[in-house]
Amino acid sequence: MDKKNALRAGALAAGTTLMMLLMSSPALAVARDDGDDPGKGLNVAQTLGLYVLAPVAIFAVIAGLVMVLDKSKIKHQKPTASKVAANKAA
């Protein structure tokens, strides 16, 4: 019964998405509005740098800071047999 419901939900989502795409009108970006003052466009290198390299670099800096500034002293290691025996004896 779950497979039937999953198929029904998938078909509903796909149908809804398709209808939204078919019924939507173009953005009308060609027609200028009063007060528009667009700048010059970005080339491929600028676009990749802005939308790919910059987020990856920011993520790397944040992850590096988290690893370097980690204050926890707990070592996540598998306990050895002697440590398990010592903990049971205590």
XYZ file of N, CA and C in Angstrom:
270
model
N 0.811 -1.188 0.000
C 0.000 0.000 0.000
C 0.864 1.265 0.000
N 2.047 1.207 0.637
C 2.918 2.379 0.685
C 3.455 2.721 -0.693
N 3.710 1.671 -1.502
C 4.237 1.925 -2.844
C 3.203 2.654 -3.692
N 1.947 2.290 -3.528
C 0.880 2.931 -4.286
C 0.746 4.403 -3.893
N 0.837 4.688 -2.584
C 0.748 6.071 -2.116
C 1.955 6.886 -2.581
N 3.137 6.270 -2.593
C 4.335 6.965 -3.052
C 4.224 7.302 -4.536
N 3.719 6.364 -5.324
C 3.532 6.626 -6.746
C 2.501 7.733 -6.976
N 1.443 7.704 -6.186
C 0.418 8.732 -6.315
C 0.985 10.108 -5.949
N 1.763 10.166 -4.876
C 2.356 11.445 -4.464
C 3.354 11.943 -5.506
N 4.145 11.040 -6.066
C 5.100 11.426 -7.100
C 4.406 11.935 -8.353
N 3.345 11.250 -8.750
C 2.600 11.681 -9.927
C 1.940 13.038 -9.693
N 1.424 13.259 -8.500
C 0.810 14.537 -8.170
C 1.851 15.661 -8.194
N 3.030 15.407 -7.612
C 4.086 16.426 -7.598
C 4.568 16.728 -9.011
N 4.749 15.687 -9.815
C 5.202 15.901 -11.192
C 4.146 16.641 -12.002
N 2.892 16.279 -11.834
C 1.819 16.945 -12.556
C 1.677 18.398 -12.156
N 1.790 18.668 -10.861
C 1.699 20.047 -10.383
C 2.851 20.881 -10.930
N 4.055 20.334 -10.897
C 5.219 21.050 -11.419
C 5.064 21.319 -12.907
N 4.619 20.329 -13.647
C 4.429 20.502 -15.081
C 3.383 21.573 -15.376
N 2.290 21.554 -14.651
C 1.250 22.558 -14.876
C 1.744 23.960 -14.529
N 2.530 24.082 -13.463
C 3.073 25.393 -13.091
C 4.010 25.905 -14.181
N 4.812 25.026 -14.762
C 5.722 25.439 -15.825
C 4.968 25.826 -17.087
N 3.923 25.091 -17.397
C 3.166 25.383 -18.608
C 2.315 26.642 -18.477
N 1.824 26.923 -17.302
C 0.916 28.044 -17.108
C 1.636 29.348 -16.782
N 2.909 29.262 -16.434
C 3.615 30.493 -16.053
C 3.940 31.316 -17.292
N 3.892 32.622 -17.123
C 4.194 33.516 -18.231
C 5.668 33.895 -18.185
N 6.208 34.378 -19.285
C 7.609 34.788 -19.264
C 7.827 35.952 -18.306
N 9.063 36.141 -17.918
C 9.385 37.158 -16.920
C 9.290 38.572 -17.471
N 9.154 38.717 -18.763
C 9.066 40.031 -19.404
C 10.298 40.895 -19.102
N 11.448 40.270 -19.140
C 12.688 40.987 -18.843
C 13.089 41.910 -19.978
N 12.494 41.745 -21.153
C 12.846 42.593 -22.288
C 12.272 43.992 -22.107
N 11.073 44.084 -21.557
C 10.428 45.386 -21.370
C 11.044 46.077 -20.158
N 11.543 47.282 -20.354
C 12.184 48.041 -19.274
C 11.131 48.800 -18.476
N 11.311 48.859 -17.187
C 10.450 49.655 -16.328
C 11.077 51.022 -16.124
N 10.267 51.997 -15.748
C 10.787 53.326 -15.444
C 11.720 53.233 -14.237
N 12.866 53.858 -14.348
C 13.814 53.867 -13.244
C 14.811 52.734 -13.278
N 14.694 51.833 -14.249
C 15.677 50.753 -14.357
C 17.036 51.326 -14.726
N 18.055 50.826 -14.066
C 19.423 51.239 -14.382
C 20.318 50.010 -14.261
N 20.200 49.057 -15.195
C 20.977 47.826 -15.079
C 22.458 48.083 -15.341
N 23.283 47.347 -14.649
C 24.719 47.435 -14.872
C 25.128 46.532 -16.016
N 26.431 46.499 -16.281
C 26.893 45.609 -17.345
C 26.872 44.171 -16.841
N 26.751 43.236 -17.748
C 26.643 41.834 -17.392
C 27.966 41.242 -16.926
N 27.883 40.051 -16.339
C 29.060 39.329 -15.884
C 29.517 38.371 -16.970
N 30.831 38.186 -17.089
C 31.312 37.168 -18.013
C 31.328 35.815 -17.297
N 31.741 34.766 -17.983
C 31.677 33.410 -17.432
C 32.559 33.268 -16.203
N 33.765 33.798 -16.245
C 34.687 33.681 -15.113
C 34.144 34.410 -13.883
N 33.583 35.581 -14.077
C 33.013 36.321 -12.955
C 31.814 35.592 -12.367
N 30.989 35.011 -13.224
C 29.816 34.286 -12.754
C 30.226 33.064 -11.947
N 31.183 32.285 -12.463
C 31.648 31.109 -11.728
C 32.309 31.506 -10.411
N 33.077 32.569 -10.428
C 33.710 33.018 -9.200
C 32.706 33.453 -8.156
N 31.674 34.152 -8.587
C 30.684 34.676 -7.658
C 29.758 33.595 -7.117
N 29.312 32.690 -7.978
C 28.296 31.726 -7.570
C 28.826 30.332 -7.260
N 30.106 30.058 -7.546
C 30.672 28.745 -7.246
C 31.865 28.884 -6.303
N 32.870 29.623 -6.717
C 34.108 29.684 -5.939
C 33.932 30.433 -4.614
N 33.217 31.529 -4.608
C 33.035 32.288 -3.371
C 32.292 31.477 -2.300
N 31.178 30.798 -2.614
C 30.531 29.991 -1.575
C 31.403 28.832 -1.089
N 32.147 28.197 -1.996
C 33.032 27.101 -1.582
C 34.132 27.643 -0.674
N 34.676 28.801 -0.997
C 35.723 29.393 -0.167
C 35.175 29.779 1.210
N 33.999 30.358 1.250
C 33.389 30.724 2.534
C 33.138 29.480 3.366
N 32.621 28.411 2.745
C 32.394 27.161 3.456
C 33.702 26.611 4.005
N 34.767 26.643 3.207
C 36.059 26.120 3.641
C 36.614 26.928 4.814
N 36.467 28.246 4.770
C 36.953 29.080 5.876
C 36.178 28.766 7.157
N 34.867 28.659 7.070
C 34.062 28.364 8.261
C 34.396 26.980 8.803
N 34.506 25.980 7.930
C 34.846 24.636 8.380
C 36.242 24.610 9.008
N 37.184 25.328 8.416
C 38.533 25.393 8.988
C 38.536 26.047 10.353
N 37.799 27.148 10.502
C 37.726 27.800 11.810
C 37.089 26.895 12.862
N 36.072 26.162 12.480
C 35.434 25.240 13.427
C 36.415 24.158 13.856
N 37.173 23.616 12.918
C 38.130 22.564 13.271
C 39.277 23.097 14.120
N 39.781 24.278 13.783
C 40.912 24.838 14.523
C 40.493 25.283 15.919
N 39.337 25.884 16.032
C 38.896 26.429 17.314
C 38.079 25.451 18.149
N 38.051 24.194 17.763
C 37.306 23.175 18.505
C 37.945 22.993 19.877
N 37.168 23.193 20.925
C 37.694 23.129 22.289
C 37.478 21.771 22.953
N 36.781 20.869 22.321
C 36.500 19.591 22.968
C 37.773 18.777 23.088
N 37.920 18.160 24.234
C 39.101 17.353 24.504
C 38.813 15.865 24.320
N 37.581 15.535 23.992
C 37.179 14.137 23.856
C 37.727 13.586 22.544
N 38.418 12.479 22.644
C 38.899 11.786 21.455
C 37.877 10.703 21.118
N 37.368 10.733 19.939
C 36.368 9.763 19.516
C 37.076 8.536 18.963
N 37.484 7.666 19.872
C 38.164 6.434 19.484
C 37.404 5.250 20.048
N 37.587 4.128 19.409
C 36.973 2.900 19.877
C 37.711 2.457 21.145
N 36.986 2.185 22.236
C 37.680 1.800 23.469
C 38.350 0.439 23.326
N 39.521 0.325 23.946
C 40.253 -0.944 23.906
C 39.673 -1.889 24.948
N 40.040 -3.138 24.858
C 39.519 -4.158 25.783
C 39.929 -3.858 27.224
N 41.129 -3.323 27.431
C 41.584 -3.023 28.788
C 40.774 -1.878 29.398
N 40.404 -0.884 28.599
C 39.604 0.221 29.109
C 38.196 -0.234 29.447
N 37.637 -1.131 28.622
C 36.294 -1.657 28.892
C 36.311 -2.443 30.179
N 37.345 -3.268 30.385
C 37.454 -4.060 31.603
C 37.642 -3.159 32.824
N 38.420 -2.087 32.688
C 38.645 -1.165 33.795
C 37.350 -0.437 34.159
N 36.559 -0.091 33.169
C 35.286 0.598 33.439
C 34.293 -0.340 34.105
N 34.296 -1.617 33.766
C 33.379 -2.578 34.378
C 33.783 -2.868 35.816
N 35.081 -2.846 36.074
C 35.564 -3.132 37.438
C 35.258 -1.972 38.372
N 35.178 -0.784 37.855
C 34.965 0.392 38.733
C 33.546 0.562 39.152
